[in-house]
Amino acid sequence: MKNVILTIAMTLAVADVAAQGFKAEKSTIDLKKISYKQPATVRFQLKNTSSQALRIEDVRTNCGCTVASFPKQAIAAGQQATIMATYDARQMGHFDKVLGVYVKGEENPMLLHLKGIVVEKAPKPVVAVKAKLHQGVDQKTKKKRDKLSKKREKQAQKERERLEKQRRSERKRLEKQRQAERNQYNTHVMHPTETDMKPAAQQKRERNMEK
């Protein structure tokens, strides 16, 4: 008798573990305020916490205003599955939609909730506004960086031109100097004058006499 009771208890324990095969990251998602006739879509993240692969057979909703999609392939142990749910927001006021996730081999479905309030026009999410402001700041910063980069490049180009002009001027000066030295060499060596041909001592005496 004790063995029968123990067997039943073990069976119930195994069934309970199987029922907890998927664990939702968030079983309830609150959309807060959404705009009238503006469909809203959410993602439910489920993780297979069991030691075997699990397959989602179906996801049922409690009204035609909510449509769900789910992966058809088996989810390996430790892996995640994403269930998408879209509410059409065609009715004003509060809503709380239920999704039943039916897993192969499990008797009871996992229940997920999608709730919120449908209003005439919902305010923009603060996150979106911050993102837009941040994007604006990024654009301004980028423009400043581009402007500064162009200014630096222009200054660098001017400096390169100045150095090149200076080098050309120096080359011209050296060329003139070398040309003058060649001319002087040609004058006194290649075509010496009568004075240049006299002995150095005689040239010196003549210069002294002139003084």
mmCIF file with all atom_site columns, C-alpha atoms in Angstrom:
data_model
loop_
_atom_site.group_PDB
_atom_site.id
_atom_site.type_symbol
_atom_site.label_atom_id
_atom_site.label_alt_id
_atom_site.label_comp_id
_atom_site.label_asym_id
_atom_site.label_entity_id
_atom_site.label_seq_id
_atom_site.pdbx_PDB_ins_code
_atom_site.Cartn_x
_atom_site.Cartn_y
_atom_site.Cartn_z
_atom_site.occupancy
_atom_site.B_iso_or_equiv
_atom_site.pdbx_formal_charge
_atom_site.auth_seq_id
_atom_site.auth_comp_id
_atom_site.auth_asym_id
_atom_site.auth_atom_id
_atom_site.pdbx_PDB_model_num
ATOM 1   C CA . MET A 1 1   ? 0.000   0.000   0.000   1.00 0.00 ? 1   MET A CA 1
ATOM 2   C CA . LYS A 1 2   ? 2.853   2.338   0.894   1.00 0.00 ? 2   LYS A CA 1
ATOM 3   C CA . ASN A 1 3   ? 4.504   1.532   -2.444  1.00 0.00 ? 3   ASN A CA 1
ATOM 4   C CA . VAL A 1 4   ? 1.311   2.476   -4.321  1.00 0.00 ? 4   VAL A CA 1
ATOM 5   C CA . ILE A 1 5   ? 1.063   5.804   -2.469  1.00 0.00 ? 5   ILE A CA 1
ATOM 6   C CA . LEU A 1 6   ? 4.743   6.500   -3.138  1.00 0.00 ? 6   LEU A CA 1
ATOM 7   C CA . THR A 1 7   ? 4.282   5.709   -6.856  1.00 0.00 ? 7   THR A CA 1
ATOM 8   C CA . ILE A 1 8   ? 1.290   8.070   -7.107  1.00 0.00 ? 8   ILE A CA 1
ATOM 9   C CA . ALA A 1 9   ? 3.218   10.812  -5.322  1.00 0.00 ? 9   ALA A CA 1
ATOM 10  C CA . MET A 1 10  ? 6.159   10.404  -7.698  1.00 0.00 ? 10  MET A CA 1
ATOM 11  C CA . THR A 1 11  ? 3.837   10.476  -10.711 1.00 0.00 ? 11  THR A CA 1
ATOM 12  C CA . LEU A 1 12  ? 2.242   13.724  -9.509  1.00 0.00 ? 12  LEU A CA 1
ATOM 13  C CA . ALA A 1 13  ? 5.673   15.216  -8.875  1.00 0.00 ? 13  ALA A CA 1
ATOM 14  C CA . VAL A 1 14  ? 6.805   14.346  -12.429 1.00 0.00 ? 14  VAL A CA 1
ATOM 15  C CA . ALA A 1 15  ? 3.613   15.821  -13.868 1.00 0.00 ? 15  ALA A CA 1
ATOM 16  C CA . ASP A 1 16  ? 4.157   19.015  -11.871 1.00 0.00 ? 16  ASP A CA 1
ATOM 17  C CA . VAL A 1 17  ? 7.720   19.304  -13.212 1.00 0.00 ? 17  VAL A CA 1
ATOM 18  C CA . ALA A 1 18  ? 6.462   18.814  -16.767 1.00 0.00 ? 18  ALA A CA 1
ATOM 19  C CA . ALA A 1 19  ? 3.839   21.514  -16.230 1.00 0.00 ? 19  ALA A CA 1
ATOM 20  C CA . GLN A 1 20  ? 6.622   23.887  -15.223 1.00 0.00 ? 20  GLN A CA 1
ATOM 21  C CA . GLY A 1 21  ? 8.721   23.041  -18.315 1.00 0.00 ? 21  GLY A CA 1
ATOM 22  C CA . PHE A 1 22  ? 8.418   26.601  -19.670 1.00 0.00 ? 22  PHE A CA 1
ATOM 23  C CA . LYS A 1 23  ? 9.014   29.624  -17.480 1.00 0.00 ? 23  LYS A CA 1
ATOM 24  C CA . ALA A 1 24  ? 7.956   33.091  -18.641 1.00 0.00 ? 24  ALA A CA 1
ATOM 25  C CA . GLU A 1 25  ? 10.307  36.009  -18.206 1.00 0.00 ? 25  GLU A CA 1
ATOM 26  C CA . LYS A 1 26  ? 7.139   38.081  -17.679 1.00 0.00 ? 26  LYS A CA 1
ATOM 27  C CA . SER A 1 27  ? 3.778   36.379  -17.466 1.00 0.00 ? 27  SER A CA 1
ATOM 28  C CA . THR A 1 28  ? 1.967   39.758  -17.542 1.00 0.00 ? 28  THR A CA 1
ATOM 29  C CA . ILE A 1 29  ? 2.830   42.675  -19.819 1.00 0.00 ? 29  ILE A CA 1
ATOM 30  C CA . ASP A 1 30  ? 1.202   46.024  -19.111 1.00 0.00 ? 30  ASP A CA 1
ATOM 31  C CA . LEU A 1 31  ? 1.077   48.314  -22.145 1.00 0.00 ? 31  LEU A CA 1
ATOM 32  C CA . LYS A 1 32  ? -0.227  51.216  -20.060 1.00 0.00 ? 32  LYS A CA 1
ATOM 33  C CA . LYS A 1 33  ? -1.964  53.618  -22.476 1.00 0.00 ? 33  LYS A CA 1
ATOM 34  C CA . ILE A 1 34  ? -2.216  52.856  -26.174 1.00 0.00 ? 34  ILE A CA 1
ATOM 35  C CA . SER A 1 35  ? -3.978  54.758  -28.950 1.00 0.00 ? 35  SER A CA 1
ATOM 36  C CA . TYR A 1 36  ? -7.386  53.766  -30.268 1.00 0.00 ? 36  TYR A CA 1
ATOM 37  C CA . LYS A 1 37  ? -7.225  51.539  -33.401 1.00 0.00 ? 37  LYS A CA 1
ATOM 38  C CA . GLN A 1 38  ? -3.426  51.451  -33.213 1.00 0.00 ? 38  GLN A CA 1
ATOM 39  C CA . PRO A 1 39  ? -2.532  47.735  -32.853 1.00 0.00 ? 39  PRO A CA 1
ATOM 40  C CA . ALA A 1 40  ? 0.042   46.997  -30.175 1.00 0.00 ? 40  ALA A CA 1
ATOM 41  C CA . THR A 1 41  ? 2.419   44.034  -30.325 1.00 0.00 ? 41  THR A CA 1
ATOM 42  C CA . VAL A 1 42  ? 4.361   42.499  -27.439 1.00 0.00 ? 42  VAL A CA 1
ATOM 43  C CA . ARG A 1 43  ? 6.857   39.661  -27.005 1.00 0.00 ? 43  ARG A CA 1
ATOM 44  C CA . PHE A 1 44  ? 6.604   37.027  -24.309 1.00 0.00 ? 44  PHE A CA 1
ATOM 45  C CA . GLN A 1 45  ? 9.935   35.302  -23.669 1.00 0.00 ? 45  GLN A CA 1
ATOM 46  C CA . LEU A 1 46  ? 9.686   31.693  -22.447 1.00 0.00 ? 46  LEU A CA 1
ATOM 47  C CA . LYS A 1 47  ? 12.570  29.500  -21.340 1.00 0.00 ? 47  LYS A CA 1
ATOM 48  C CA . ASN A 1 48  ? 12.579  25.719  -21.343 1.00 0.00 ? 48  ASN A CA 1
ATOM 49  C CA . THR A 1 49  ? 13.682  24.945  -17.785 1.00 0.00 ? 49  THR A CA 1
ATOM 50  C CA . SER A 1 50  ? 13.197  21.201  -18.143 1.00 0.00 ? 50  SER A CA 1
ATOM 51  C CA . SER A 1 51  ? 15.819  18.634  -19.100 1.00 0.00 ? 51  SER A CA 1
ATOM 52  C CA . GLN A 1 52  ? 14.177  17.719  -22.427 1.00 0.00 ? 52  GLN A CA 1
ATOM 53  C CA . ALA A 1 53  ? 12.965  19.401  -25.597 1.00 0.00 ? 53  ALA A CA 1
ATOM 54  C CA . LEU A 1 54  ? 9.429   20.816  -25.489 1.00 0.00 ? 54  LEU A CA 1
ATOM 55  C CA . ARG A 1 55  ? 7.061   21.709  -28.304 1.00 0.00 ? 55  ARG A CA 1
ATOM 56  C CA . ILE A 1 56  ? 4.350   24.372  -28.190 1.00 0.00 ? 56  ILE A CA 1
ATOM 57  C CA . GLU A 1 57  ? 1.261   22.919  -29.831 1.00 0.00 ? 57  GLU A CA 1
ATOM 58  C CA . ASP A 1 58  ? -0.988  25.972  -29.738 1.00 0.00 ? 58  ASP A CA 1
ATOM 59  C CA . VAL A 1 59  ? -1.522  29.442  -28.256 1.00 0.00 ? 59  VAL A CA 1
ATOM 60  C CA . ARG A 1 60  ? -5.162  30.401  -27.744 1.00 0.00 ? 60  ARG A CA 1
ATOM 61  C CA . THR A 1 61  ? -6.566  33.815  -26.861 1.00 0.00 ? 61  THR A CA 1
ATOM 62  C CA . ASN A 1 62  ? -9.814  34.692  -25.090 1.00 0.00 ? 62  ASN A CA 1
ATOM 63  C CA . CYS A 1 63  ? -11.080 36.902  -27.951 1.00 0.00 ? 63  CYS A CA 1
ATOM 64  C CA . GLY A 1 64  ? -10.633 37.516  -31.664 1.00 0.00 ? 64  GLY A CA 1
ATOM 65  C CA . CYS A 1 65  ? -9.143  40.937  -30.951 1.00 0.00 ? 65  CYS A CA 1
ATOM 66  C CA . THR A 1 66  ? -5.823  39.340  -30.018 1.00 0.00 ? 66  THR A CA 1
ATOM 67  C CA . VAL A 1 67  ? -3.679  37.306  -32.396 1.00 0.00 ? 67  VAL A CA 1
ATOM 68  C CA . ALA A 1 68  ? -0.680  35.249  -31.314 1.00 0.00 ? 68  ALA A CA 1
ATOM 69  C CA . SER A 1 69  ? 2.190   33.551  -33.127 1.00 0.00 ? 69  SER A CA 1
ATOM 70  C CA . PHE A 1 70  ? 4.656   31.016  -31.759 1.00 0.00 ? 70  PHE A CA 1
ATOM 71  C CA . PRO A 1 71  ? 7.560   28.817  -32.931 1.00 0.00 ? 71  PRO A CA 1
ATOM 72  C CA . LYS A 1 72  ? 6.492   25.494  -34.425 1.00 0.00 ? 72  LYS A CA 1
ATOM 73  C CA . GLN A 1 73  ? 9.790   23.675  -33.848 1.00 0.00 ? 73  GLN A CA 1
ATOM 74  C CA . ALA A 1 74  ? 10.728  21.956  -30.599 1.00 0.00 ? 74  ALA A CA 1
ATOM 75  C CA . ILE A 1 75  ? 12.575  24.077  -28.050 1.00 0.00 ? 75  ILE A CA 1
ATOM 76  C CA . ALA A 1 76  ? 15.659  22.396  -26.640 1.00 0.00 ? 76  ALA A CA 1
ATOM 77  C CA . ALA A 1 77  ? 16.332  22.303  -22.905 1.00 0.00 ? 77  ALA A CA 1
ATOM 78  C CA . GLY A 1 78  ? 17.694  25.624  -21.672 1.00 0.00 ? 78  GLY A CA 1
ATOM 79  C CA . GLN A 1 79  ? 16.676  27.454  -24.873 1.00 0.00 ? 79  GLN A CA 1
ATOM 80  C CA . GLN A 1 80  ? 14.152  30.275  -25.264 1.00 0.00 ? 80  GLN A CA 1
ATOM 81  C CA . ALA A 1 81  ? 10.987  30.676  -27.286 1.00 0.00 ? 81  ALA A CA 1
ATOM 82  C CA . THR A 1 82  ? 9.281   33.926  -28.265 1.00 0.00 ? 82  THR A CA 1
ATOM 83  C CA . ILE A 1 83  ? 5.506   34.294  -28.429 1.00 0.00 ? 83  ILE A CA 1
ATOM 84  C CA . MET A 1 84  ? 4.231   37.382  -30.262 1.00 0.00 ? 84  MET A CA 1
ATOM 85  C CA . ALA A 1 85  ? 0.822   38.792  -29.348 1.00 0.00 ? 85  ALA A CA 1
ATOM 86  C CA . THR A 1 86  ? -0.972  41.665  -31.107 1.00 0.00 ? 86  THR A CA 1
ATOM 87  C CA . TYR A 1 87  ? -4.023  43.464  -29.718 1.00 0.00 ? 87  TYR A CA 1
ATOM 88  C CA . ASP A 1 88  ? -6.064  45.432  -32.272 1.00 0.00 ? 88  ASP A CA 1
ATOM 89  C CA . ALA A 1 89  ? -7.107  48.197  -29.791 1.00 0.00 ? 89  ALA A CA 1
ATOM 90  C CA . ARG A 1 90  ? -10.519 48.619  -31.393 1.00 0.00 ? 90  ARG A CA 1
ATOM 91  C CA . GLN A 1 91  ? -12.341 49.121  -28.102 1.00 0.00 ? 91  GLN A CA 1
ATOM 92  C CA . MET A 1 92  ? -11.855 52.055  -25.751 1.00 0.00 ? 92  MET A CA 1
ATOM 93  C CA . GLY A 1 93  ? -11.088 51.480  -22.085 1.00 0.00 ? 93  GLY A CA 1
ATOM 94  C CA . HIS A 1 94  ? -9.287  48.887  -19.985 1.00 0.00 ? 94  HIS A CA 1
ATOM 95  C CA . PHE A 1 95  ? -8.435  45.469  -21.381 1.00 0.00 ? 95  PHE A CA 1
ATOM 96  C CA . ASP A 1 96  ? -6.876  42.295  -19.980 1.00 0.00 ? 96  ASP A CA 1
ATOM 97  C CA . LYS A 1 97  ? -6.380  39.599  -22.596 1.00 0.00 ? 97  LYS A CA 1
ATOM 98  C CA . VAL A 1 98  ? -5.384  36.050  -21.702 1.00 0.00 ? 98  VAL A CA 1
ATOM 99  C CA . LEU A 1 99  ? -3.207  33.763  -23.791 1.00 0.00 ? 99  LEU A CA 1
ATOM 100 C CA . GLY A 1 100 ? -3.151  30.026  -23.111 1.00 0.00 ? 100 GLY A CA 1
ATOM 101 C CA . VAL A 1 101 ? 0.103   28.319  -24.132 1.00 0.00 ? 101 VAL A CA 1
ATOM 102 C CA . TYR A 1 102 ? -0.467  24.612  -24.768 1.00 0.00 ? 102 TYR A CA 1
ATOM 103 C CA . VAL A 1 103 ? 2.660   22.442  -24.600 1.00 0.00 ? 103 VAL A CA 1
ATOM 104 C CA . LYS A 1 104 ? 2.754   18.901  -25.945 1.00 0.00 ? 104 LYS A CA 1
ATOM 105 C CA . GLY A 1 105 ? 2.447   16.390  -23.126 1.00 0.00 ? 105 GLY A CA 1
ATOM 106 C CA . GLU A 1 106 ? 1.126   18.931  -20.622 1.00 0.00 ? 106 GLU A CA 1
ATOM 107 C CA . GLU A 1 107 ? -2.519  18.927  -19.553 1.00 0.00 ? 107 GLU A CA 1
ATOM 108 C CA . ASN A 1 108 ? -2.900  22.512  -18.377 1.00 0.00 ? 108 ASN A CA 1
ATOM 109 C CA . PRO A 1 109 ? -1.854  25.564  -20.423 1.00 0.00 ? 109 PRO A CA 1
ATOM 110 C CA . MET A 1 110 ? 0.488   28.270  -19.237 1.00 0.00 ? 110 MET A CA 1
ATOM 111 C CA . LEU A 1 111 ? -1.442  31.543  -18.915 1.00 0.00 ? 111 LEU A CA 1
ATOM 112 C CA . LEU A 1 112 ? -0.044  34.858  -20.113 1.00 0.00 ? 112 LEU A CA 1
ATOM 113 C CA . HIS A 1 113 ? -1.714  38.265  -19.691 1.00 0.00 ? 113 HIS A CA 1
ATOM 114 C CA . LEU A 1 114 ? -1.687  41.330  -21.916 1.00 0.00 ? 114 LEU A CA 1
ATOM 115 C CA . LYS A 1 115 ? -3.313  44.385  -20.396 1.00 0.00 ? 115 LYS A CA 1
ATOM 116 C CA . GLY A 1 116 ? -3.551  48.150  -20.668 1.00 0.00 ? 116 GLY A CA 1
ATOM 117 C CA . ILE A 1 117 ? -5.890  51.048  -21.477 1.00 0.00 ? 117 ILE A CA 1
ATOM 118 C CA . VAL A 1 118 ? -7.067  52.149  -24.907 1.00 0.00 ? 118 VAL A CA 1
ATOM 119 C CA . VAL A 1 119 ? -7.391  55.949  -25.136 1.00 0.00 ? 119 VAL A CA 1
ATOM 120 C CA . GLU A 1 120 ? -8.147  58.355  -27.965 1.00 0.00 ? 120 GLU A CA 1
ATOM 121 C CA . LYS A 1 121 ? -4.503  59.309  -28.334 1.00 0.00 ? 121 LYS A CA 1
ATOM 122 C CA . ALA A 1 122 ? -1.750  57.943  -26.155 1.00 0.00 ? 122 ALA A CA 1
ATOM 123 C CA . PRO A 1 123 ? 1.201   60.162  -25.184 1.00 0.00 ? 123 PRO A CA 1
ATOM 124 C CA . LYS A 1 124 ? 4.568   59.368  -26.719 1.00 0.00 ? 124 LYS A CA 1
ATOM 125 C CA . PRO A 1 125 ? 6.685   57.065  -24.564 1.00 0.00 ? 125 PRO A CA 1
ATOM 126 C CA . VAL A 1 126 ? 9.294   58.891  -22.512 1.00 0.00 ? 126 VAL A CA 1
ATOM 127 C CA . VAL A 1 127 ? 11.938  56.485  -23.790 1.00 0.00 ? 127 VAL A CA 1
ATOM 128 C CA . ALA A 1 128 ? 11.133  57.432  -27.377 1.00 0.00 ? 128 ALA A CA 1
ATOM 129 C CA . VAL A 1 129 ? 11.315  61.156  -26.556 1.00 0.00 ? 129 VAL A CA 1
ATOM 130 C CA . LYS A 1 130 ? 14.661  60.685  -24.810 1.00 0.00 ? 130 LYS A CA 1
ATOM 131 C CA . ALA A 1 131 ? 15.938  58.662  -27.735 1.00 0.00 ? 131 ALA A CA 1
ATOM 132 C CA . LYS A 1 132 ? 14.898  61.434  -30.126 1.00 0.00 ? 132 LYS A CA 1
ATOM 133 C CA . LEU A 1 133 ? 16.582  64.075  -27.987 1.00 0.00 ? 133 LEU A CA 1
ATOM 134 C CA . HIS A 1 134 ? 19.684  61.916  -27.728 1.00 0.00 ? 134 HIS A CA 1
ATOM 135 C CA . GLN A 1 135 ? 19.649  61.477  -31.491 1.00 0.00 ? 135 GLN A CA 1
ATOM 136 C CA . GLY A 1 136 ? 19.391  65.272  -31.888 1.00 0.00 ? 136 GLY A CA 1
ATOM 137 C CA . VAL A 1 137 ? 22.363  65.754  -29.581 1.00 0.00 ? 137 VAL A CA 1
ATOM 138 C CA . ASP A 1 138 ? 24.313  63.141  -31.518 1.00 0.00 ? 138 ASP A CA 1
ATOM 139 C CA . GLN A 1 139 ? 23.569  64.952  -34.768 1.00 0.00 ? 139 GLN A CA 1
ATOM 140 C CA . LYS A 1 140 ? 24.746  68.282  -33.345 1.00 0.00 ? 140 LYS A CA 1
ATOM 141 C CA . THR A 1 141 ? 27.874  66.693  -31.933 1.00 0.00 ? 141 THR A CA 1
ATOM 142 C CA . LYS A 1 142 ? 28.579  65.025  -35.261 1.00 0.00 ? 142 LYS A CA 1
ATOM 143 C CA . LYS A 1 143 ? 28.181  68.325  -37.120 1.00 0.00 ? 143 LYS A CA 1
ATOM 144 C CA . LYS A 1 144 ? 30.552  70.043  -34.701 1.00 0.00 ? 144 LYS A CA 1
ATOM 145 C CA . ARG A 1 145 ? 33.097  67.264  -35.095 1.00 0.00 ? 145 ARG A CA 1
ATOM 146 C CA . ASP A 1 146 ? 32.812  67.405  -38.896 1.00 0.00 ? 146 ASP A CA 1
ATOM 147 C CA . LYS A 1 147 ? 33.181  71.185  -38.891 1.00 0.00 ? 147 LYS A CA 1
ATOM 148 C CA . LEU A 1 148 ? 36.215  71.029  -36.609 1.00 0.00 ? 148 LEU A CA 1
ATOM 149 C CA . SER A 1 149 ? 37.728  68.261  -38.718 1.00 0.00 ? 149 SER A CA 1
ATOM 150 C CA . LYS A 1 150 ? 37.299  70.309  -41.902 1.00 0.00 ? 150 LYS A CA 1
ATOM 151 C CA . LYS A 1 151 ? 38.830  73.349  -40.214 1.00 0.00 ? 151 LYS A CA 1
ATOM 152 C CA . ARG A 1 152 ? 41.855  71.350  -39.082 1.00 0.00 ? 152 ARG A CA 1
ATOM 153 C CA . GLU A 1 153 ? 42.270  69.828  -42.529 1.00 0.00 ? 153 GLU A CA 1
ATOM 154 C CA . LYS A 1 154 ? 42.139  73.284  -44.099 1.00 0.00 ? 154 LYS A CA 1
ATOM 155 C CA . GLN A 1 155 ? 44.772  74.560  -41.674 1.00 0.00 ? 155 GLN A CA 1
ATOM 156 C CA . ALA A 1 156 ? 46.961  71.525  -42.358 1.00 0.00 ? 156 ALA A CA 1
ATOM 157 C CA . GLN A 1 157 ? 46.623  72.099  -46.117 1.00 0.00 ? 157 GLN A CA 1
ATOM 158 C CA . LYS A 1 158 ? 47.674  75.741  -45.735 1.00 0.00 ? 158 LYS A CA 1
ATOM 159 C CA . GLU A 1 159 ? 50.685  74.682  -43.660 1.00 0.00 ? 159 GLU A CA 1
ATOM 160 C CA . ARG A 1 160 ? 51.670  72.117  -46.292 1.00 0.00 ? 160 ARG A CA 1
ATOM 161 C CA . GLU A 1 161 ? 51.392  74.766  -49.023 1.00 0.00 ? 161 GLU A CA 1
ATOM 162 C CA . ARG A 1 162 ? 53.461  77.219  -46.976 1.00 0.00 ? 162 ARG A CA 1
ATOM 163 C CA . LEU A 1 163 ? 56.216  74.651  -46.408 1.00 0.00 ? 163 LEU A CA 1
ATOM 164 C CA . GLU A 1 164 ? 56.214  73.678  -50.078 1.00 0.00 ? 164 GLU A CA 1
ATOM 165 C CA . LYS A 1 165 ? 56.499  77.344  -51.111 1.00 0.00 ? 165 LYS A CA 1
ATOM 166 C CA . GLN A 1 166 ? 59.351  77.795  -48.651 1.00 0.00 ? 166 GLN A CA 1
ATOM 167 C CA . ARG A 1 167 ? 61.150  74.736  -50.053 1.00 0.00 ? 167 ARG A CA 1
ATOM 168 C CA . ARG A 1 168 ? 60.741  75.989  -53.637 1.00 0.00 ? 168 ARG A CA 1
ATOM 169 C CA . SER A 1 169 ? 62.117  79.391  -52.646 1.00 0.00 ? 169 SER A CA 1
ATOM 170 C CA . GLU A 1 170 ? 65.098  77.777  -50.923 1.00 0.00 ? 170 GLU A CA 1
ATOM 171 C CA . ARG A 1 171 ? 65.783  75.603  -53.966 1.00 0.00 ? 171 ARG A CA 1
ATOM 172 C CA . LYS A 1 172 ? 65.740  78.683  -56.219 1.00 0.00 ? 172 LYS A CA 1
ATOM 173 C CA . ARG A 1 173 ? 68.116  80.537  -53.907 1.00 0.00 ? 173 ARG A CA 1
ATOM 174 C CA . LEU A 1 174 ? 70.565  77.630  -53.845 1.00 0.00 ? 174 LEU A CA 1
ATOM 175 C CA . GLU A 1 175 ? 70.324  77.264  -57.615 1.00 0.00 ? 175 GLU A CA 1
ATOM 176 C CA . LYS A 1 176 ? 71.144  80.965  -58.082 1.00 0.00 ? 176 LYS A CA 1
ATOM 177 C CA . GLN A 1 177 ? 74.037  80.658  -55.686 1.00 0.00 ? 177 GLN A CA 1
ATOM 178 C CA . ARG A 1 178 ? 75.428  77.641  -57.528 1.00 0.00 ? 178 ARG A CA 1
ATOM 179 C CA . GLN A 1 179 ? 74.967  79.400  -60.874 1.00 0.00 ? 179 GLN A CA 1
ATOM 180 C CA . ALA A 1 180 ? 76.856  82.427  -59.600 1.00 0.00 ? 180 ALA A CA 1
ATOM 181 C CA . GLU A 1 181 ? 79.672  80.180  -58.406 1.00 0.00 ? 181 GLU A CA 1
ATOM 182 C CA . ARG A 1 182 ? 79.796  78.460  -61.798 1.00 0.00 ? 182 ARG A CA 1
ATOM 183 C CA . ASN A 1 183 ? 79.895  81.819  -63.574 1.00 0.00 ? 183 ASN A CA 1
ATOM 184 C CA . GLN A 1 184 ? 82.728  82.996  -61.352 1.00 0.00 ? 184 GLN A CA 1
ATOM 185 C CA . TYR A 1 185 ? 84.618  79.767  -61.993 1.00 0.00 ? 185 TYR A CA 1
ATOM 186 C CA . ASN A 1 186 ? 84.150  80.074  -65.727 1.00 0.00 ? 186 ASN A CA 1
ATOM 187 C CA . THR A 1 187 ? 85.294  83.695  -65.662 1.00 0.00 ? 187 THR A CA 1
ATOM 188 C CA . HIS A 1 188 ? 88.509  83.258  -63.687 1.00 0.00 ? 188 HIS A CA 1
ATOM 189 C CA . VAL A 1 189 ? 89.520  79.700  -64.579 1.00 0.00 ? 189 VAL A CA 1
ATOM 190 C CA . MET A 1 190 ? 88.178  78.908  -68.022 1.00 0.00 ? 190 MET A CA 1
ATOM 191 C CA . HIS A 1 191 ? 88.695  82.479  -69.400 1.00 0.00 ? 191 HIS A CA 1
ATOM 192 C CA . PRO A 1 192 ? 91.382  84.161  -67.295 1.00 0.00 ? 192 PRO A CA 1
ATOM 193 C CA . THR A 1 193 ? 92.185  87.845  -67.853 1.00 0.00 ? 193 THR A CA 1
ATOM 194 C CA . GLU A 1 194 ? 95.702  89.291  -68.407 1.00 0.00 ? 194 GLU A CA 1
ATOM 195 C CA . THR A 1 195 ? 95.890  90.173  -64.736 1.00 0.00 ? 195 THR A CA 1
ATOM 196 C CA . ASP A 1 196 ? 94.822  86.663  -63.697 1.00 0.00 ? 196 ASP A CA 1
ATOM 197 C CA . MET A 1 197 ? 97.683  85.188  -65.766 1.00 0.00 ? 197 MET A CA 1
ATOM 198 C CA . LYS A 1 198 ? 100.404 87.234  -64.048 1.00 0.00 ? 198 LYS A CA 1
ATOM 199 C CA . PRO A 1 199 ? 102.328 85.608  -61.211 1.00 0.00 ? 199 PRO A CA 1
ATOM 200 C CA . ALA A 1 200 ? 100.817 86.145  -57.806 1.00 0.00 ? 200 ALA A CA 1
ATOM 201 C CA . ALA A 1 201 ? 103.857 88.061  -56.555 1.00 0.00 ? 201 ALA A CA 1
ATOM 202 C CA . GLN A 1 202 ? 103.677 90.500  -59.471 1.00 0.00 ? 202 GLN A CA 1
ATOM 203 C CA . GLN A 1 203 ? 99.920  90.985  -58.949 1.00 0.00 ? 203 GLN A CA 1
ATOM 204 C CA . LYS A 1 204 ? 100.609 91.815  -55.320 1.00 0.00 ? 204 LYS A CA 1
ATOM 205 C CA . ARG A 1 205 ? 103.321 94.396  -56.212 1.00 0.00 ? 205 ARG A CA 1
ATOM 206 C CA . GLU A 1 206 ? 101.063 96.071  -58.701 1.00 0.00 ? 206 GLU A CA 1
ATOM 207 C CA . ARG A 1 207 ? 98.242  96.293  -56.198 1.00 0.00 ? 207 ARG A CA 1
ATOM 208 C CA . ASN A 1 208 ? 100.635 97.849  -53.658 1.00 0.00 ? 208 ASN A CA 1
ATOM 209 C CA . MET A 1 209 ? 101.854 100.346 -56.205 1.00 0.00 ? 209 MET A CA 1
ATOM 210 C CA . GLU A 1 210 ? 98.316  101.366 -57.022 1.00 0.00 ? 210 GLU A CA 1
ATOM 211 C CA . LYS A 1 211 ? 97.777  102.144 -53.369 1.00 0.00 ? 211 LYS A CA 1
#
